[in-house]
Amino acid sequence: MAFEGLSERLQSALAKLKGRGKVSEADVKSAMREVRLALLEADVNFKVVKNFVSRVSERAVGQEVLQSLTPGQQVIKVVNEELTKLMGGEQSRLQLNSKPAVILMVGLQGAGKTTTAGKLAHHLRKQHNKRPLLVAGDIYRPAAIRQLEVLGKQVDLPVFSLGDKESPVKIAEKGLAHAKENQHDVVIVDTAGRLHIDETMMDELRGIKEKVQPDEILLVVDAMTGQDAVNVAESFNREMDLTGVVLTKLDGDTRGGAALSVKAVTDCPVKFAGMGEKVDALEPFHPERMASRILG
Ligand code: GDP
């Protein structure tokens, strides 16, 4: 289960305050020390932790909290609200304005990009009545095109592919034209990932971006990789101006570092969470629900 360790530690840090009729500033301080350690251990970015703890402390030692009838509960409420804010506050939805709207999927190899492209197409059709076209633009990983075609079959949606001989920019451009001719309202372009960020990959992605003018550029990152995922998001955001992040593998036992840091570090909202390998295992990311889940 994701966040299990973090959840347990935060709950135990705050449990000491919970039923108390009186809470002192020292009690809050001591709880916050534990909260700080719990977050650091969950691999949350240290600057994020520092700011978070100081915001919570400032609010928690205020009159209206400590003088209230249920001070312990109020402190927990503050932690919940600040966790929610940390993850972006309101749910951040896709902005699909063009006709057809274009979603560019980017990310490193193995993050779950191709799988997420299929899941997202499925989600948009099921939940939003869209007619998505999947475009197979990852021509370097030998199995990626085939993988997308298999996914397309599974979710009963068409996949546009030109094999691996055309350039990804051409494929994206022709895919978009094909979508227009065939009345698709969303085009989801899968792109090539590499093991590491490099200039060739970014050049190619910029080329595609220029040609198809995406409504959304979604970075797919593996939540299991913690701070690495956040660093990857920072680099991609600098180069590509991301509109959102998809955190995959939140069904695994990820510690929480990526989910809690990525918005604060990059200012880029998490829009979806991958919760498994199946095509329906994609969920819109709800900061508030996530915070409540963590605090139990
Ligand atoms: P790509 O190289 O980024 O296109 O990655 P793939 O889409 O091929 O995914 C890599 C592996 O991660 C595959 O085995 C996927 O089934 C798996 N995967 C993707 N998303 C999730 C997820 O949310 N949860 C789990 N458990 N596995 C996932």
CSV table of C-alpha atoms and ligand atoms in Angstrom, one decimal:
chain,number,residue,atom,x,y,z
A,1,MET,CA,0.0,0.0,0.0
A,2,ALA,CA,1.2,3.5,-0.9
A,3,PHE,CA,2.2,5.8,2.0
A,4,GLU,CA,1.8,3.2,4.6
A,5,GLY,CA,4.9,4.1,6.6
A,6,LEU,CA,4.2,7.8,6.3
A,7,SER,CA,0.6,7.3,7.2
A,8,GLU,CA,1.4,5.3,10.3
A,9,ARG,CA,4.1,7.8,11.5
A,10,LEU,CA,2.0,10.8,11.0
A,11,GLN,CA,-1.0,9.3,12.7
A,12,SER,CA,1.1,8.3,15.7
A,13,ALA,CA,2.7,11.7,15.9
A,14,LEU,CA,-0.7,13.3,15.9
A,15,ALA,CA,-2.5,10.7,18.0
A,16,LYS,CA,-0.8,12.2,21.1
A,17,LEU,CA,-2.7,15.4,20.6
A,18,LYS,CA,-6.0,13.9,19.5
A,19,GLY,CA,-8.2,13.5,22.6
A,20,ARG,CA,-6.6,16.2,24.7
A,21,GLY,CA,-8.6,19.0,26.2
A,22,LYS,CA,-5.5,21.1,26.5
A,23,VAL,CA,-2.5,21.3,24.1
A,24,SER,CA,0.5,23.5,24.8
A,25,GLU,CA,2.9,25.1,22.3
A,26,ALA,CA,5.5,22.6,23.5
A,27,ASP,CA,3.2,19.7,22.6
A,28,VAL,CA,2.7,21.1,19.1
A,29,LYS,CA,6.5,21.5,18.7
A,30,SER,CA,7.2,18.0,19.8
A,31,ALA,CA,4.5,16.6,17.4
A,32,MET,CA,5.9,18.7,14.6
A,33,ARG,CA,9.4,17.3,15.2
A,34,GLU,CA,7.9,13.8,14.5
A,35,VAL,CA,5.9,15.1,11.5
A,36,ARG,CA,9.1,16.5,10.1
A,37,LEU,CA,11.0,13.2,10.5
A,38,ALA,CA,8.1,11.2,9.1
A,39,LEU,CA,8.0,13.4,5.9
A,40,LEU,CA,11.8,13.2,5.5
A,41,GLU,CA,11.7,9.5,5.8
A,42,ALA,CA,9.0,9.3,3.2
A,43,ASP,CA,11.5,11.0,0.9
A,44,VAL,CA,9.7,14.3,0.7
A,45,ASN,CA,12.0,17.1,-0.6
A,46,PHE,CA,13.7,18.7,2.5
A,47,LYS,CA,12.8,22.3,1.5
A,48,VAL,CA,9.2,21.3,1.1
A,49,VAL,CA,9.3,19.6,4.5
A,50,LYS,CA,10.8,22.7,6.1
A,51,ASN,CA,8.1,25.0,4.7
A,52,PHE,CA,5.4,22.6,5.4
A,53,VAL,CA,6.3,22.2,9.1
A,54,SER,CA,6.8,25.9,9.6
A,55,ARG,CA,3.4,26.7,8.0
A,56,VAL,CA,1.6,24.1,10.1
A,57,SER,CA,3.4,25.2,13.3
A,58,GLU,CA,2.6,28.8,12.8
A,59,ARG,CA,-1.1,28.1,12.3
A,60,ALA,CA,-1.2,25.4,15.0
A,61,VAL,CA,0.1,27.5,17.9
A,62,GLY,CA,-2.4,30.3,17.1
A,63,GLN,CA,-5.0,31.3,19.6
A,64,GLU,CA,-8.0,29.9,17.7
A,65,VAL,CA,-6.4,26.5,17.6
A,66,LEU,CA,-4.9,26.1,21.1
A,67,GLN,CA,-7.8,27.9,22.9
A,68,SER,CA,-10.4,25.9,21.1
A,69,LEU,CA,-12.5,23.2,22.7
A,70,THR,CA,-10.8,20.5,20.7
A,71,PRO,CA,-7.2,21.7,20.2
A,72,GLY,CA,-5.8,18.3,19.2
A,73,GLN,CA,-8.5,17.9,16.5
A,74,GLN,CA,-7.8,21.4,15.3
A,75,VAL,CA,-4.1,20.8,14.9
A,76,ILE,CA,-4.9,17.7,12.8
A,77,LYS,CA,-7.3,19.7,10.7
A,78,VAL,CA,-4.5,22.2,10.0
A,79,VAL,CA,-2.1,19.4,9.0
A,80,ASN,CA,-4.8,18.0,6.7
A,81,GLU,CA,-5.4,21.4,5.1
A,82,GLU,CA,-1.7,22.0,4.6
A,83,LEU,CA,-1.2,18.5,3.1
A,84,THR,CA,-4.0,19.2,0.7
A,85,LYS,CA,-2.5,22.5,-0.3
A,86,LEU,CA,0.9,20.9,-0.7
A,87,MET,CA,-0.6,18.5,-3.3
A,88,GLY,CA,-2.2,21.3,-5.2
A,89,GLY,CA,-5.4,22.1,-3.3
A,90,GLU,CA,-8.2,21.8,-5.7
A,91,GLN,CA,-8.3,18.9,-8.1
A,92,SER,CA,-6.7,20.0,-11.3
A,93,ARG,CA,-8.6,18.9,-14.4
A,94,LEU,CA,-7.5,18.5,-18.0
A,95,GLN,CA,-8.0,21.5,-20.2
A,96,LEU,CA,-9.1,20.1,-23.6
A,97,ASN,CA,-10.1,23.2,-25.6
A,98,SER,CA,-8.9,22.7,-29.1
A,99,LYS,CA,-10.9,20.7,-31.7
A,100,PRO,CA,-9.5,18.1,-31.6
A,101,ALA,CA,-7.7,18.5,-28.3
A,102,VAL,CA,-4.1,17.2,-28.3
A,103,ILE,CA,-2.5,15.5,-25.3
A,104,LEU,CA,1.2,14.8,-25.5
A,105,MET,CA,2.5,12.1,-23.2
A,106,VAL,CA,6.1,12.5,-22.2
A,107,GLY,CA,8.4,10.7,-19.7
A,108,LEU,CA,11.4,8.4,-19.2
A,109,GLN,CA,11.3,4.8,-20.4
A,110,GLY,CA,9.6,2.5,-18.0
A,111,ALA,CA,7.6,5.2,-16.2
A,112,GLY,CA,4.4,3.9,-17.6
A,113,LYS,CA,3.8,6.3,-20.4
A,114,THR,CA,2.4,4.0,-23.1
A,115,THR,CA,0.2,2.2,-20.5
A,116,THR,CA,-1.0,5.6,-19.3
A,117,ALA,CA,-1.8,6.7,-22.8
A,118,GLY,CA,-4.1,3.7,-23.2
A,119,LYS,CA,-5.7,4.2,-19.8
A,120,LEU,CA,-6.3,7.9,-20.4
A,121,ALA,CA,-8.0,7.2,-23.7
A,122,HIS,CA,-10.2,4.7,-21.9
A,123,HIS,CA,-10.9,7.1,-19.1
A,124,LEU,CA,-11.8,10.0,-21.5
A,125,ARG,CA,-14.2,7.8,-23.4
A,126,LYS,CA,-15.9,6.2,-20.4
A,127,GLN,CA,-16.1,9.3,-18.1
A,128,HIS,CA,-16.3,12.1,-20.6
A,129,ASN,CA,-17.8,10.6,-23.7
A,130,LYS,CA,-14.9,11.4,-25.9
A,131,ARG,CA,-13.7,9.7,-29.1
A,132,PRO,CA,-9.9,9.6,-28.6
A,133,LEU,CA,-7.4,8.6,-31.2
A,134,LEU,CA,-4.1,7.1,-29.9
A,135,VAL,CA,-1.0,8.0,-31.9
A,136,ALA,CA,2.0,5.7,-31.7
A,137,GLY,CA,5.0,8.1,-31.6
A,138,ASP,CA,7.5,5.9,-29.6
A,139,ILE,CA,9.4,4.5,-32.5
A,140,TYR,CA,12.6,3.7,-30.6
A,141,ARG,CA,11.4,1.1,-28.1
A,142,PRO,CA,10.8,-1.9,-30.3
A,143,ALA,CA,7.7,-3.1,-28.5
A,144,ALA,CA,6.0,0.3,-27.9
A,145,ILE,CA,4.0,0.5,-31.1
A,146,ARG,CA,2.7,-3.0,-30.7
A,147,GLN,CA,2.0,-2.4,-27.0
A,148,LEU,CA,-0.1,0.6,-27.9
A,149,GLU,CA,-2.0,-1.3,-30.5
A,150,VAL,CA,-2.7,-4.1,-28.1
A,151,LEU,CA,-4.0,-1.5,-25.6
A,152,GLY,CA,-6.1,0.1,-28.3
A,153,LYS,CA,-7.7,-3.3,-29.0
A,154,GLN,CA,-8.3,-3.8,-25.3
A,155,VAL,CA,-10.2,-0.6,-24.9
A,156,ASP,CA,-11.7,-0.7,-28.4
A,157,LEU,CA,-10.1,2.5,-29.6
A,158,PRO,CA,-8.2,3.1,-32.8
A,159,VAL,CA,-4.4,3.5,-32.9
A,160,PHE,CA,-2.7,5.6,-35.5
A,161,SER,CA,0.7,4.3,-36.4
A,162,LEU,CA,3.1,4.7,-39.3
A,163,GLY,CA,5.6,2.0,-38.1
A,164,ASP,CA,9.1,3.1,-37.0
A,165,LYS,CA,10.4,4.5,-40.3
A,166,GLU,CA,8.7,8.0,-40.2
A,167,SER,CA,9.9,10.6,-37.7
A,168,PRO,CA,7.9,11.1,-34.5
A,169,VAL,CA,7.2,14.7,-35.6
A,170,LYS,CA,5.7,13.5,-38.9
A,171,ILE,CA,3.7,10.8,-37.1
A,172,ALA,CA,2.2,13.3,-34.7
A,173,GLU,CA,1.4,15.7,-37.5
A,174,LYS,CA,-0.2,13.0,-39.6
A,175,GLY,CA,-2.0,11.5,-36.6
A,176,LEU,CA,-3.6,14.9,-35.9
A,177,ALA,CA,-4.7,15.3,-39.5
A,178,HIS,CA,-6.2,11.8,-39.4
A,179,ALA,CA,-8.0,12.7,-36.2
A,180,LYS,CA,-9.5,15.8,-37.9
A,181,GLU,CA,-10.7,13.8,-40.9
A,182,ASN,CA,-12.2,11.1,-38.7
A,183,GLN,CA,-14.0,13.3,-36.2
A,184,HIS,CA,-11.9,12.4,-33.2
A,185,ASP,CA,-12.2,15.0,-30.4
A,186,VAL,CA,-9.0,14.0,-28.5
A,187,VAL,CA,-5.6,12.9,-29.8
A,188,ILE,CA,-3.3,11.3,-27.4
A,189,VAL,CA,0.3,11.2,-28.6
A,190,ASP,CA,2.7,8.6,-27.1
A,191,THR,CA,6.3,9.7,-27.4
A,192,ALA,CA,9.6,8.1,-27.0
A,193,GLY,CA,11.2,7.9,-23.5
A,194,ARG,CA,14.8,7.3,-22.8
A,195,LEU,CA,16.6,6.0,-19.8
A,196,HIS,CA,17.9,9.5,-19.0
A,197,ILE,CA,16.9,13.0,-20.0
A,198,ASP,CA,19.0,14.0,-23.0
A,199,GLU,CA,19.0,16.8,-25.6
A,200,THR,CA,18.0,14.6,-28.5
A,201,MET,CA,14.8,13.5,-26.7
A,202,MET,CA,14.0,17.1,-25.7
A,203,ASP,CA,14.6,18.4,-29.3
A,204,GLU,CA,12.3,15.8,-30.6
A,205,LEU,CA,9.6,16.6,-28.0
A,206,ARG,CA,9.9,20.3,-28.8
A,207,GLY,CA,9.5,19.5,-32.5
A,208,ILE,CA,6.3,17.6,-31.8
A,209,LYS,CA,5.1,20.3,-29.5
A,210,GLU,CA,5.6,23.0,-32.1
A,211,LYS,CA,3.8,21.0,-34.8
A,212,VAL,CA,0.7,19.8,-32.9
A,213,GLN,CA,0.4,22.6,-30.3
A,214,PRO,CA,-0.8,20.4,-27.5
A,215,ASP,CA,-3.6,21.4,-25.1
A,216,GLU,CA,-1.9,19.2,-22.4
A,217,ILE,CA,1.6,18.0,-22.0
A,218,LEU,CA,1.5,15.3,-19.3
A,219,LEU,CA,4.6,14.0,-17.8
A,220,VAL,CA,4.4,10.4,-16.6
A,221,VAL,CA,6.6,9.6,-13.7
A,222,ASP,CA,7.0,6.5,-11.5
A,223,ALA,CA,6.0,7.4,-8.0
A,224,MET,CA,8.2,4.6,-6.7
A,225,THR,CA,11.3,6.7,-7.6
A,226,GLY,CA,10.6,9.4,-5.0
A,227,GLN,CA,12.9,12.4,-5.4
A,228,ASP,CA,14.2,11.2,-8.7
A,229,ALA,CA,10.7,11.6,-10.1
A,230,VAL,CA,10.6,15.1,-8.8
A,231,ASN,CA,14.0,15.9,-10.4
A,232,VAL,CA,12.7,14.5,-13.7
A,233,ALA,CA,9.6,16.6,-13.4
A,234,GLU,CA,11.7,19.7,-12.8
A,235,SER,CA,13.8,19.1,-15.9
A,236,PHE,CA,10.9,18.3,-18.1
A,237,ASN,CA,9.0,21.3,-16.9
A,238,ARG,CA,11.9,23.6,-17.6
A,239,GLU,CA,12.3,22.3,-21.2
A,240,MET,CA,8.7,21.6,-22.1
A,241,ASP,CA,6.3,23.7,-19.9
A,242,LEU,CA,4.3,20.8,-18.6
A,243,THR,CA,0.6,21.2,-17.9
A,244,GLY,CA,0.4,18.3,-15.6
A,245,VAL,CA,2.0,15.2,-14.1
A,246,VAL,CA,0.7,11.6,-13.9
A,247,LEU,CA,2.1,9.6,-11.0
A,248,THR,CA,2.1,5.9,-11.8
A,249,LYS,CA,2.5,2.9,-9.5
A,250,LEU,CA,0.7,4.5,-6.6
A,251,ASP,CA,-0.7,1.0,-6.0
A,252,GLY,CA,2.8,-0.1,-5.0
A,253,ASP,CA,4.4,0.6,-1.6
A,254,THR,CA,5.7,4.1,-2.6
A,255,ARG,CA,6.7,6.2,0.3
A,256,GLY,CA,5.0,9.4,-0.7
A,257,GLY,CA,8.0,11.7,-1.6
A,258,ALA,CA,7.0,12.2,-5.2
A,259,ALA,CA,3.3,12.8,-4.5
A,260,LEU,CA,3.9,15.3,-1.8
A,261,SER,CA,6.8,17.2,-3.4
A,262,VAL,CA,6.1,17.4,-7.1
A,263,LYS,CA,3.6,20.2,-7.0
A,264,ALA,CA,5.5,22.3,-4.5
A,265,VAL,CA,8.8,21.9,-6.3
A,266,THR,CA,7.7,22.3,-9.9
A,267,ASP,CA,4.3,24.2,-9.5
A,268,CYS,CA,3.0,21.6,-11.9
A,269,PRO,CA,-0.2,19.9,-10.7
A,270,VAL,CA,-0.6,16.1,-10.5
A,271,LYS,CA,-3.7,15.4,-12.6
A,272,PHE,CA,-3.9,11.6,-12.5
A,273,ALA,CA,-2.7,8.6,-10.5
A,274,GLY,CA,-1.9,5.2,-11.9
A,275,MET,CA,-3.2,2.6,-9.6
A,276,GLY,CA,-2.3,-0.7,-11.4
A,277,GLU,CA,-1.5,-2.3,-14.7
A,278,LYS,CA,-5.0,-2.7,-15.9
A,279,VAL,CA,-6.6,-0.2,-18.4
A,280,ASP,CA,-9.1,1.0,-15.9
A,281,ALA,CA,-6.5,1.6,-13.1
A,282,LEU,CA,-6.2,5.4,-13.6
A,283,GLU,CA,-7.8,7.9,-11.3
A,284,PRO,CA,-8.1,11.7,-11.3
A,285,PHE,CA,-5.8,12.9,-8.5
A,286,HIS,CA,-7.7,14.5,-5.6
A,287,PRO,CA,-5.4,16.3,-3.2
A,288,GLU,CA,-8.0,16.4,-0.4
A,289,ARG,CA,-8.8,12.7,-0.6
A,290,MET,CA,-5.2,11.8,-0.7
A,291,ALA,CA,-4.5,13.9,2.4
A,292,SER,CA,-7.4,12.4,4.3
A,293,ARG,CA,-6.2,8.9,3.2
A,294,ILE,CA,-2.7,9.6,4.6
A,295,LEU,CA,-4.0,10.9,7.9
A,296,GLY,CA,-6.5,8.0,8.2
B,1,GDP,P1,6.9,3.4,-20.8
B,1,GDP,O1,8.2,2.9,-21.2
B,1,GDP,O2,7.0,4.6,-20.0
B,1,GDP,O3,6.0,3.5,-22.0
B,1,GDP,O4,6.3,2.3,-19.8
B,1,GDP,P2,5.1,1.2,-20.0
B,1,GDP,O5,3.8,1.9,-20.2
B,1,GDP,O6,5.6,0.2,-20.9
B,1,GDP,O7,5.1,0.7,-18.5
B,1,GDP,C1,6.2,0.1,-17.8
B,1,GDP,C2,5.7,-1.0,-16.8
B,1,GDP,O8,5.0,-0.3,-15.8
B,1,GDP,C3,4.6,-1.9,-17.4
B,1,GDP,O9,4.9,-3.2,-16.9
B,1,GDP,C4,3.3,-1.4,-16.9
B,1,GDP,O10,2.3,-2.4,-16.8
B,1,GDP,C5,3.7,-0.9,-15.6
B,1,GDP,N1,2.8,0.2,-15.1
B,1,GDP,C6,2.4,1.3,-15.7
B,1,GDP,N2,1.6,2.0,-14.9
B,1,GDP,C7,1.5,1.3,-13.7
B,1,GDP,C8,0.7,1.6,-12.5
B,1,GDP,O11,0.1,2.6,-12.3
B,1,GDP,N3,0.8,0.6,-11.5
B,1,GDP,C9,1.6,-0.6,-11.7
B,1,GDP,N4,1.6,-1.5,-10.8
B,1,GDP,N5,2.3,-0.8,-12.9
B,1,GDP,C10,2.2,0.1,-13.8
